[in-house]
GROMACS .gro file of C-alpha atoms in nm:
model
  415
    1UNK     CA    1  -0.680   0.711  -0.266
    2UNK     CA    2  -0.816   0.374  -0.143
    3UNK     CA    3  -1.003   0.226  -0.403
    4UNK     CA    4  -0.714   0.035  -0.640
    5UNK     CA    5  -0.722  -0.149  -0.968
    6UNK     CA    6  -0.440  -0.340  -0.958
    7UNK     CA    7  -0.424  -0.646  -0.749
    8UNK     CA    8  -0.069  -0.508  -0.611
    9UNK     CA    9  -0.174  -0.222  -0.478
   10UNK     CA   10  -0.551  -0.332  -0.350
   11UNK     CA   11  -0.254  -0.622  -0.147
   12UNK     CA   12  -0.053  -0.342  -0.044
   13UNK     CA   13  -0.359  -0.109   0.076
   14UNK     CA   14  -0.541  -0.428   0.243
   15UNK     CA   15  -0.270  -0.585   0.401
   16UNK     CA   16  -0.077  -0.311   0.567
   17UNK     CA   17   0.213  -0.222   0.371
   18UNK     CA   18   0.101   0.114   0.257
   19UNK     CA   19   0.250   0.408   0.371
   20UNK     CA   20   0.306   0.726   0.087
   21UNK     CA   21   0.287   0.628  -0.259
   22UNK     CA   22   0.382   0.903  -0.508
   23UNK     CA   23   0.096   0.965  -0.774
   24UNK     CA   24  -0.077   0.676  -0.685
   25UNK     CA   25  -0.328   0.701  -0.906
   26UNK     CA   26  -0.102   0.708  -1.211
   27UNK     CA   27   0.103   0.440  -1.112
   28UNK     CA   28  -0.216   0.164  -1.013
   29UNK     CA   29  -0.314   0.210  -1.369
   30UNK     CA   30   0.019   0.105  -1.497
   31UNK     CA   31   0.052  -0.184  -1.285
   32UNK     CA   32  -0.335  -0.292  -1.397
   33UNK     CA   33  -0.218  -0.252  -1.728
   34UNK     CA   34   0.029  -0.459  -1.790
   35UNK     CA   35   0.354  -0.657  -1.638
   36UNK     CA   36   0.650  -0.355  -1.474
   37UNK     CA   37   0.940  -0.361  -1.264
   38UNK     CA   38   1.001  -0.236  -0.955
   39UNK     CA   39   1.305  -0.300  -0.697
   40UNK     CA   40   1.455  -0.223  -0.347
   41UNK     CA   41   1.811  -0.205  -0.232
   42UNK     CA   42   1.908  -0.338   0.038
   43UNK     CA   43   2.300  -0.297   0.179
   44UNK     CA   44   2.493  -0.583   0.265
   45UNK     CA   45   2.624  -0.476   0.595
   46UNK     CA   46   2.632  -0.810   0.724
   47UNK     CA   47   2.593  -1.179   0.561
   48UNK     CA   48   2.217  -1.167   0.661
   49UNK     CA   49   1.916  -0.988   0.678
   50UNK     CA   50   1.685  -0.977   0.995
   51UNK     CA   51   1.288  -0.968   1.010
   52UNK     CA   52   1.320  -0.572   1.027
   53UNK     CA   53   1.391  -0.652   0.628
   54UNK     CA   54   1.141  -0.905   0.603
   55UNK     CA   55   0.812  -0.635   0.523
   56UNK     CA   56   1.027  -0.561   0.207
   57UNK     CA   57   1.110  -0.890   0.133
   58UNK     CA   58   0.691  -0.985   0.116
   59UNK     CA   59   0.643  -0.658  -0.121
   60UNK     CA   60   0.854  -0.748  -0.340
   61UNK     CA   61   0.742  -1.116  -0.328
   62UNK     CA   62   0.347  -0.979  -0.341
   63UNK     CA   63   0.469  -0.792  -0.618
   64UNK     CA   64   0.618  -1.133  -0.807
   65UNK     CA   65   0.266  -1.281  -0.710
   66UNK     CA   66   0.029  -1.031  -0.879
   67UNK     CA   67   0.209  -1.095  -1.214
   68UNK     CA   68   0.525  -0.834  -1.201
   69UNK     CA   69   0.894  -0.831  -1.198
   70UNK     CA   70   1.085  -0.772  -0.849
   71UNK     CA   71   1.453  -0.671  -0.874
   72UNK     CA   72   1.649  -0.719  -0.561
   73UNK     CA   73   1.896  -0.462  -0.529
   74UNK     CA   74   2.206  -0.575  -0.372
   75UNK     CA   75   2.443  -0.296  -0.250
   76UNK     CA   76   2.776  -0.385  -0.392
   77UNK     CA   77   2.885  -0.035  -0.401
   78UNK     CA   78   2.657   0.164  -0.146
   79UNK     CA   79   2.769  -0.091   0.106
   80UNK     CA   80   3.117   0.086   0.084
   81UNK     CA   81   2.965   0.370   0.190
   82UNK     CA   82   2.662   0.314   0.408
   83UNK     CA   83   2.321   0.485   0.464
   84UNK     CA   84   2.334   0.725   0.703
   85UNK     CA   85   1.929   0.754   0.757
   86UNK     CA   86   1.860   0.809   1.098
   87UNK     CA   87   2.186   0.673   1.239
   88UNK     CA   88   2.357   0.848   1.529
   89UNK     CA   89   2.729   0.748   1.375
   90UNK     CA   90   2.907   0.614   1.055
   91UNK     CA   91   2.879   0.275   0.951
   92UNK     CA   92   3.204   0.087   0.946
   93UNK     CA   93   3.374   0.040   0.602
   94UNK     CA   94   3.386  -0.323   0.519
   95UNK     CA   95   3.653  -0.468   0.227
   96UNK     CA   96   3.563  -0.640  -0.080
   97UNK     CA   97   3.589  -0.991   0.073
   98UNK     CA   98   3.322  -0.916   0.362
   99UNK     CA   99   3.068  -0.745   0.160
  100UNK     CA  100   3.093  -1.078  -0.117
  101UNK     CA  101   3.003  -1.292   0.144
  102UNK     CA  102   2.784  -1.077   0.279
  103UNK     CA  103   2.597  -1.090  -0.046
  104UNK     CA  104   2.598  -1.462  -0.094
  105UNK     CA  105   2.429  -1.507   0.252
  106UNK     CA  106   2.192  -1.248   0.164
  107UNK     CA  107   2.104  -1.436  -0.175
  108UNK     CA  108   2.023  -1.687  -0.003
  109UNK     CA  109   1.690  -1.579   0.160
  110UNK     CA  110   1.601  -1.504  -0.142
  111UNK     CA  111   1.588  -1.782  -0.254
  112UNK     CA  112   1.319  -1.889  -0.025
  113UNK     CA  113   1.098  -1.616  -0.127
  114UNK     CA  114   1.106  -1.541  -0.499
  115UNK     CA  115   1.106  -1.712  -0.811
  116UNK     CA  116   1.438  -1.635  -1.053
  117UNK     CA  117   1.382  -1.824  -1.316
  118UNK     CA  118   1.112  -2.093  -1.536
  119UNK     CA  119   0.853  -1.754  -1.509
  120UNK     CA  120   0.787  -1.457  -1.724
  121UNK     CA  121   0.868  -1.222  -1.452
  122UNK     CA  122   1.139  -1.402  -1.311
  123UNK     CA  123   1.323  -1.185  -1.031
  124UNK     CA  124   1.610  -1.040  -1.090
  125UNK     CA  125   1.942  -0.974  -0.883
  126UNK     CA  126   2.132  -0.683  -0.961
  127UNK     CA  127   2.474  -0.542  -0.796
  128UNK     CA  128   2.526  -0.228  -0.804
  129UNK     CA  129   2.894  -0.246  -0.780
  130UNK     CA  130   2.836  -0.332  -1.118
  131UNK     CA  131   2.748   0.044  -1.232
  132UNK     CA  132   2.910   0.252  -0.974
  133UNK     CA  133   3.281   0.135  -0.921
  134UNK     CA  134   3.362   0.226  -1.278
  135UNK     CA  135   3.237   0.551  -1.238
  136UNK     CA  136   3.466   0.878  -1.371
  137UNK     CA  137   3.402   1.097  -1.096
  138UNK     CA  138   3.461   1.430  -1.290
  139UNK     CA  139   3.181   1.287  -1.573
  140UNK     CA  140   2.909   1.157  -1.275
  141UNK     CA  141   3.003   1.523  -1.142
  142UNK     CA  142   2.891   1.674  -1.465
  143UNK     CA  143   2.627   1.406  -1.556
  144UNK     CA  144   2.429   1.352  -1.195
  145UNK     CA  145   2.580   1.573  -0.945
  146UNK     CA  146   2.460   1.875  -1.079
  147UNK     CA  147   2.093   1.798  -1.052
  148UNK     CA  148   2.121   1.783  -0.697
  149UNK     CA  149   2.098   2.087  -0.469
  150UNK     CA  150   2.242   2.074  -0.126
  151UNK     CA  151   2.037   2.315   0.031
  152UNK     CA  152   1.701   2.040  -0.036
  153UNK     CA  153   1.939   1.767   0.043
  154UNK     CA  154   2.029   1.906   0.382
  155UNK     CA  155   1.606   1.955   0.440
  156UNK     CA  156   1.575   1.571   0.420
  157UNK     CA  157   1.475   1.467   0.777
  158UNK     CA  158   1.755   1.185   0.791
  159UNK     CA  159   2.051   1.451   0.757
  160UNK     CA  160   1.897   1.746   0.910
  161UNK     CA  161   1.819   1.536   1.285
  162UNK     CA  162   2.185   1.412   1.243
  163UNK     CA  163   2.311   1.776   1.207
  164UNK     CA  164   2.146   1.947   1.460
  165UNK     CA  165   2.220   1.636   1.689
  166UNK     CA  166   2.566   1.794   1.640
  167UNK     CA  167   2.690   1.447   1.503
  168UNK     CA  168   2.916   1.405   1.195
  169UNK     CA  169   2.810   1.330   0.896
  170UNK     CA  170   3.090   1.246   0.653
  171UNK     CA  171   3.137   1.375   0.256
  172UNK     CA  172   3.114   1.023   0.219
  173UNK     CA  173   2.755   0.941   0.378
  174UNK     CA  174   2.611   1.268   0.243
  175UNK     CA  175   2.724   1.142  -0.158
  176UNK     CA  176   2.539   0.842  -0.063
  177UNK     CA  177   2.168   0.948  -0.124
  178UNK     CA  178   2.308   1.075  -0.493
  179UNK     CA  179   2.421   0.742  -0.532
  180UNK     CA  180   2.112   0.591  -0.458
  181UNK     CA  181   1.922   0.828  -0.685
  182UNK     CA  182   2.144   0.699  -0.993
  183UNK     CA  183   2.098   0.315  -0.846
  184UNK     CA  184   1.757   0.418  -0.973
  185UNK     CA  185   1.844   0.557  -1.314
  186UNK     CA  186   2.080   0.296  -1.386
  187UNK     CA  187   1.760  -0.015  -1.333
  188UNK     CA  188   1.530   0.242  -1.500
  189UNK     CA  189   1.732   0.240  -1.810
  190UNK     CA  190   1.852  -0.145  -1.812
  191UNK     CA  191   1.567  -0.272  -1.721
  192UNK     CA  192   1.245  -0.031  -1.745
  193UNK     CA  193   1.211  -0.033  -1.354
  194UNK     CA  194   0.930   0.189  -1.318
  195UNK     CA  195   0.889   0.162  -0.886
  196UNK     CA  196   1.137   0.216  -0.598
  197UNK     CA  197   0.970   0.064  -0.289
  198UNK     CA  198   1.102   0.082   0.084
  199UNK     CA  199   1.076   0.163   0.474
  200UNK     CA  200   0.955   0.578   0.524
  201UNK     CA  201   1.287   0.618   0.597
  202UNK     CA  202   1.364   0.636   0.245
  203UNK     CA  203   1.141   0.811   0.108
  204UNK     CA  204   1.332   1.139   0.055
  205UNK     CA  205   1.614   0.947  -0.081
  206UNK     CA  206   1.353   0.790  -0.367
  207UNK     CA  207   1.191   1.096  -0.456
  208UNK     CA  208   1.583   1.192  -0.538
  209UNK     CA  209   1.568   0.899  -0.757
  210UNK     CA  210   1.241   0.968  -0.921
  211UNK     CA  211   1.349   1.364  -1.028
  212UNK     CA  212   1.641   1.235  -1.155
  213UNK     CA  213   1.518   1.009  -1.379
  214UNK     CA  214   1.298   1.313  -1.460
  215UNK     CA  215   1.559   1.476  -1.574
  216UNK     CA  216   1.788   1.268  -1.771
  217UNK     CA  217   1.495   1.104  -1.928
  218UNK     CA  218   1.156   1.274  -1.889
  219UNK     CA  219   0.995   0.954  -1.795
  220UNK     CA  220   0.747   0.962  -1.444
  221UNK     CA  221   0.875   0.691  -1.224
  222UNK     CA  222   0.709   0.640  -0.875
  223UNK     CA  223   0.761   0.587  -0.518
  224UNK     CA  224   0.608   0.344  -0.257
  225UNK     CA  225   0.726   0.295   0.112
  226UNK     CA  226   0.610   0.068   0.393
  227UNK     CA  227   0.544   0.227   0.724
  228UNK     CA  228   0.837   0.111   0.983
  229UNK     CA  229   0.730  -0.099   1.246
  230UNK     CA  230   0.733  -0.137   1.605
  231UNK     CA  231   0.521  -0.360   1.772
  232UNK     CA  232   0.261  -0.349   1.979
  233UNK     CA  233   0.450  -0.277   2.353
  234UNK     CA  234   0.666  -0.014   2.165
  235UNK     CA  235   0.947  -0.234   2.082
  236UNK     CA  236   1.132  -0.226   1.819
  237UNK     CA  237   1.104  -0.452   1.510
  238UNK     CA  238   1.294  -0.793   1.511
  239UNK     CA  239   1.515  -0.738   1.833
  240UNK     CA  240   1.423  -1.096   2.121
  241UNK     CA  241   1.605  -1.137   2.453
  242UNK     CA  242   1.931  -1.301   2.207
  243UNK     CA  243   1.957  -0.932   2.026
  244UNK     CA  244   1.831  -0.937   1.633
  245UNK     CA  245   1.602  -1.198   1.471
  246UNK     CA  246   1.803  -1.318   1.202
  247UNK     CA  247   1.656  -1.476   0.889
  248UNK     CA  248   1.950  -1.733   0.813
  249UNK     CA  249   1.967  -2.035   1.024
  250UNK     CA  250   2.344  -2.002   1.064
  251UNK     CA  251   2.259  -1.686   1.259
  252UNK     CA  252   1.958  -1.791   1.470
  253UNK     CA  253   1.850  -2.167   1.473
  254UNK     CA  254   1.482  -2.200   1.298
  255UNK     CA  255   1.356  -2.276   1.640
  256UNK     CA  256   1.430  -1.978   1.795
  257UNK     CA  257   1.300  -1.785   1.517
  258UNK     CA  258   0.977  -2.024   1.538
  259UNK     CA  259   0.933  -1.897   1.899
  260UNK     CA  260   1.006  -1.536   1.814
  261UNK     CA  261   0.661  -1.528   1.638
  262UNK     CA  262   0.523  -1.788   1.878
  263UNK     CA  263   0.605  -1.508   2.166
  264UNK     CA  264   0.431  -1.166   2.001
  265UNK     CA  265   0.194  -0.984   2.171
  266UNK     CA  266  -0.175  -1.082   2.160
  267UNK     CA  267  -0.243  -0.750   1.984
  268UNK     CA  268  -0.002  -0.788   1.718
  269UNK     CA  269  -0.140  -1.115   1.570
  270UNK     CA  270  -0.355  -0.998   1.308
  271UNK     CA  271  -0.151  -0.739   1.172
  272UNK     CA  272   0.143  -0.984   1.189
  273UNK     CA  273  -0.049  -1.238   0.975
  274UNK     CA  274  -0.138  -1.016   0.706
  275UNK     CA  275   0.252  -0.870   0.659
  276UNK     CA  276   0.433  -1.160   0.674
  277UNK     CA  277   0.196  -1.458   0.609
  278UNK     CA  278   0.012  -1.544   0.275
  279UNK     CA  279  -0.336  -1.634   0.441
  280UNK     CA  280  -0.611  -1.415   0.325
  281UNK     CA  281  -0.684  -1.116   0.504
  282UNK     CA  282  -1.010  -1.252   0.653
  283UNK     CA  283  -0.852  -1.522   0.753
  284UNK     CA  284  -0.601  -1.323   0.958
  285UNK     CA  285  -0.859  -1.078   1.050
  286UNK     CA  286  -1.030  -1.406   1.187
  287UNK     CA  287  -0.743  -1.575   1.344
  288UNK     CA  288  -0.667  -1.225   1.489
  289UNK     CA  289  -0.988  -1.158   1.694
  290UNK     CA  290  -1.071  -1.533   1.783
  291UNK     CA  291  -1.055  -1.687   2.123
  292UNK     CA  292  -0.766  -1.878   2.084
  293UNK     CA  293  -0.557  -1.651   2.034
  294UNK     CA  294  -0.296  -1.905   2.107
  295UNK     CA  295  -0.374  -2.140   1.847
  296UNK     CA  296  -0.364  -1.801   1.644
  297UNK     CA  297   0.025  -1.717   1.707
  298UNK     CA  298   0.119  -2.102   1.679
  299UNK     CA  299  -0.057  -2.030   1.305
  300UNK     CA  300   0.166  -1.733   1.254
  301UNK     CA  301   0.501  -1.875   1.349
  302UNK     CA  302   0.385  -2.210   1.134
  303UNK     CA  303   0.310  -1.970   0.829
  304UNK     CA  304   0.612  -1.725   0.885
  305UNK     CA  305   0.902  -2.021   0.959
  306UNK     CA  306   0.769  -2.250   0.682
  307UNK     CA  307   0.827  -1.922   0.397
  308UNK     CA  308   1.163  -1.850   0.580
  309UNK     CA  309   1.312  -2.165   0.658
  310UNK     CA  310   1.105  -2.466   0.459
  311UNK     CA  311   0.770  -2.629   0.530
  312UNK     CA  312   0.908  -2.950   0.671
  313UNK     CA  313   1.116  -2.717   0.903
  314UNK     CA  314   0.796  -2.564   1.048
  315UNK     CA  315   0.591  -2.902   1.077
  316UNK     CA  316   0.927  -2.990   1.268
  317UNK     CA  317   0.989  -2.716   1.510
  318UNK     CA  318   0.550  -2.731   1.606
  319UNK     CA  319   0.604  -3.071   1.654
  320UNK     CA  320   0.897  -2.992   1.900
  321UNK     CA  321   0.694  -2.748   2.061
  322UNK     CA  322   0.425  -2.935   2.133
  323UNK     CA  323   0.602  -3.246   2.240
  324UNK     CA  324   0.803  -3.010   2.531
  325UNK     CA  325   0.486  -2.775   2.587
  326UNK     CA  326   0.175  -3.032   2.596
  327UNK     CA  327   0.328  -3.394   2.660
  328UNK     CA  328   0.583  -3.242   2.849
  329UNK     CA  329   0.865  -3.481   2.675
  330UNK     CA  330   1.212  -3.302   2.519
  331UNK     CA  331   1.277  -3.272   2.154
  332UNK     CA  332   1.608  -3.375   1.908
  333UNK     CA  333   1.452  -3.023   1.733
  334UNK     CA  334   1.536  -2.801   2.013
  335UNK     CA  335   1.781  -2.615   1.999
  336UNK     CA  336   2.130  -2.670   2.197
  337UNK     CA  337   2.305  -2.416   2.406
  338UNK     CA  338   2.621  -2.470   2.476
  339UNK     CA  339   2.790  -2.335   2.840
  340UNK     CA  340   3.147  -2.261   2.868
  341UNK     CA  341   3.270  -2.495   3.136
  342UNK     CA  342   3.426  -2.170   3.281
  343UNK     CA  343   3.116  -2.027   3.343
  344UNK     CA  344   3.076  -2.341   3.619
  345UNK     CA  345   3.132  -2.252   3.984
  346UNK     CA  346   3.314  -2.548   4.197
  347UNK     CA  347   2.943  -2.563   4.372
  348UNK     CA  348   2.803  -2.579   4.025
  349UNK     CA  349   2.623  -2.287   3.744
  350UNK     CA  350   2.351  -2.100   3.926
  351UNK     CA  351   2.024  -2.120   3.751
  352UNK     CA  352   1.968  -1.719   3.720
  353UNK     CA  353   2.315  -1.756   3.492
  354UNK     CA  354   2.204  -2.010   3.337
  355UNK     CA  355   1.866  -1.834   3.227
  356UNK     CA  356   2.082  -1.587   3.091
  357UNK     CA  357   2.336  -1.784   2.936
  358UNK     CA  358   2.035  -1.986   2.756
  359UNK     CA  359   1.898  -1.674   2.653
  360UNK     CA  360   1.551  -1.738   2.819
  361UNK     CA  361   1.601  -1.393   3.092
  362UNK     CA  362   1.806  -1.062   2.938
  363UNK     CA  363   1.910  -1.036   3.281
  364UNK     CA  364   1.997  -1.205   3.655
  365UNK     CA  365   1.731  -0.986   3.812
  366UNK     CA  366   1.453  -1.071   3.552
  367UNK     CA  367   1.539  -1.447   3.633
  368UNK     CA  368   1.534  -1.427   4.008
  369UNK     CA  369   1.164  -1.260   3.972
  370UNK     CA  370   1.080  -1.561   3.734
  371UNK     CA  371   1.193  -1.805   3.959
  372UNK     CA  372   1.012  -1.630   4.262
  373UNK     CA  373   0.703  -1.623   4.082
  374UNK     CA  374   0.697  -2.002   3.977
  375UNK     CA  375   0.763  -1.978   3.616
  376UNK     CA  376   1.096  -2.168   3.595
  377UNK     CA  377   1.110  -2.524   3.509
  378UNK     CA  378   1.392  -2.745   3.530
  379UNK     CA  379   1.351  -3.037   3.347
  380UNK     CA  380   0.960  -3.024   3.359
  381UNK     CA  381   0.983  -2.982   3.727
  382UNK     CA  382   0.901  -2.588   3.881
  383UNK     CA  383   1.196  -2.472   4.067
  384UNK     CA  384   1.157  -2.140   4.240
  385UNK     CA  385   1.505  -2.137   4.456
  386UNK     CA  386   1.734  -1.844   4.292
  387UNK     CA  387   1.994  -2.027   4.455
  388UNK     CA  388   1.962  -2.363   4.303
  389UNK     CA  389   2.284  -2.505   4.083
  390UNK     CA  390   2.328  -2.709   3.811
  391UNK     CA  391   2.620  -2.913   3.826
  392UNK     CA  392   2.821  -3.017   3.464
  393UNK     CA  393   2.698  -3.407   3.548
  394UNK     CA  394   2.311  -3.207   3.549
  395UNK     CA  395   2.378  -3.127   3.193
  396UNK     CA  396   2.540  -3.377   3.044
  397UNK     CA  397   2.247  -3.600   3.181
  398UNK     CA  398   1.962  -3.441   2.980
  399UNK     CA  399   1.878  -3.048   3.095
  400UNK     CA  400   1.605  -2.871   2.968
  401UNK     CA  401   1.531  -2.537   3.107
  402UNK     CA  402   1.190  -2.337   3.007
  403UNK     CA  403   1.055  -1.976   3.126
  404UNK     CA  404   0.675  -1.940   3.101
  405UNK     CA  405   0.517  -2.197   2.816
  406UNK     CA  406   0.668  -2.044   2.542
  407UNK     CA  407   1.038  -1.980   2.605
  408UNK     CA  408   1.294  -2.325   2.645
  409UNK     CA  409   1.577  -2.440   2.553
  410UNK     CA  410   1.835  -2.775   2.588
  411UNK     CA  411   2.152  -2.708   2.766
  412UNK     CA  412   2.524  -2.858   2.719
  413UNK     CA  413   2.827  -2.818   2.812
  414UNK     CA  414   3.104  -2.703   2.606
  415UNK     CA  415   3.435  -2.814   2.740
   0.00000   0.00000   0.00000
């Protein structure tokens, strides 16, 4: 089905997020009918998310836009127990203390994205420590647990490629996907939630959900996943030269996230504009095709930095840019990375390390080809000498090291 009614689902068909919807039909004529809830959970495995998360986090705020009620999911109690979809090993069991904060970071971004309050369909956040660690086990036994059949649980393509990888898979991880299914029940009963959205990874877990509330309430409820991404040279979604994009500052400075988006491939442009922008699709159809393609990704890390980190952040950080990129001149807004006077040589810190250390290279051998080819500058000026040094007094004078025109970074030493 591609012809939709609502305005939530014509945005998630348009723009990209669409993967499998359950009874699609039945569910576009309940969201063109009225206001309804829907939600996704999200773990708090550490104290923030990373732009892997950030397709969900623009359903759910599409969702808020076209006149309905998001419900972000935190998992108080699943965290304790972690999903096992697709992983190769148990996640590690965090205490109460780690998963609070955890939380608090995560609440955070939301912040930036949704509205939760002064609206009709204000978001909600829900906890669901708040159901599940005062549950009697023998009476969730009784109530839930015998609605589920192992024999379909162990068909679910997340446990059965961890099984016949011969890798464990704990009692504990294999309750978790009943726990999710009740997550579902519980915001289904306290608060109508009539949609379970999420990566294709989940979708076994949701349809879980959906027969149970089935079941215990004979009510349809519906599921909607996002495809996972990779972009387009195969990587994966949200990992950079530093290792994960992080969507807190206190994790990844605003300016290296800026860049992140600033560096994408040419081919992912357009698609990136419509999933994680609010610019009409022609608009990012246009941007996407045009000859300035450039201009186009300086667009998309303007649009994407000022939803995650602020407007006047973003008008900052392209300012920065442009001052170190066009006039050539450094910038208060770049970011500062700090060597370890140990790392220093008596001769001095060799550039290559430096590259590394900066996070502009992942590796020696990737800078020494850089430097070769004549795309290392040193404070504006090209140096192509792999054994070139930068001596502590370098620094602490003013050093400003870029790869390429789109990768740079201010260095200082940290005694």
């Amino acid at each position: 089905m591609t012809e939709f009614r609502s305005e939530f689902m014509q945005i998630m068909h348009t723009r990209g997020y669409l993967d499998d919807c359950s009874n699609a039909a039945d569910l576009d004529r309940l969201l063109a009918t009225g206001a309804r809830t829907a939600y996704i959970g999200f773990d708090a495995t550490a104290d923030s998310l990373h732009v892997g998360s950030l397709i969900q986090i623009m359903m759910l705020k599409w969702l808020q836009e076209s006149g309905h009620r998001p419900i972000v999911l935190m998992g108080g109690g699943t965290t304790r127990i972690g999903d096992p979809s697709f992983r190769a090993d148990e996640r590690p069991i965090l205490d109460d203390r780690q998963i609070t904060e955890n939380i608090d970071g995560i609440r955070s971004i939301f912040a930036r994205y949704l509205q939760f309050d002064g609206i009709p369909h204000a978001a909600i956040m829900a906890n669901n420590d708040d159901w599940l660690r005062s549950l009697n086990y023998i009476g969730f036994l009784r109530e839930i647990g015998r609605h589920f059949s192992v024999n379909r649980m162990l068909s679910f393509e997340s446990v059965r490629s961890r099984l016949e990888r011969e890798q464990s898979l704990s009692f504990l991880e294999f309750n978790y996907m009943i726990l999710q299914a009740y997550d579902y029940l519980e915001l289904h009963r306290r608060h109508a939630c009539i949609l379970q959205m999420g990566g294709s990874d989940q979708w076994g877990n949701i349809l879980n959900g959906i027969d149970l509330v089935r079941r215990l309430t004979g009510e349809q409820v519906f599921a909607l996943t996002s495809p996972l991404l990779t972009t387009a040279d195969g990587r994966k979604m949200g990992k950079s030269a530093q290792g994960a994009v992080w969507l807190n500052a206190n994790r990844l400075s605003p300016f290296d996230f800026w860049q992140y988006w600033r560096n994408v491939h040419d081919d992912d442009v357009a698609r990136f504009l419509k999933l994680f922008t609010m610019l009409p699709v022609d608009e990012c159809e246009r941007l996407g095709r045009s000859g300035e393609i450039n201009a186009a990704k300086i667009i998309l890390a303007n649009e994407i930095t000022a939803l995650a980190h602020g407007p006047k952040t973003a008008t900052e950080i392209a300012k920065a840019a442009h001052d170190i990129f066009v006039q050539g001149t450094g910038s208060d807004a770049v970011p500062v990375c700090a060597i370890p006077a140990g790392a220093f040589l008596p001769e001095g810190l060799p550039l290559p390390r430096a590259l590394v250390l900066a996070g502009l290279t992942p590796s020696g051998k990737e800078a020494r080809r850089r430097l070769q080819e004549g795309g290392v500058r040193v404070n504006d000026h090209v140096v192509m000498d792999a054994s070139h040094m930068l001596s502590c007094a370098d620094i602490r004078a003013g050093c400003t090291l870029a790869v390429g025109k789109k990768r740079f970074a201010r260095l200082a030493v940290d005694d």
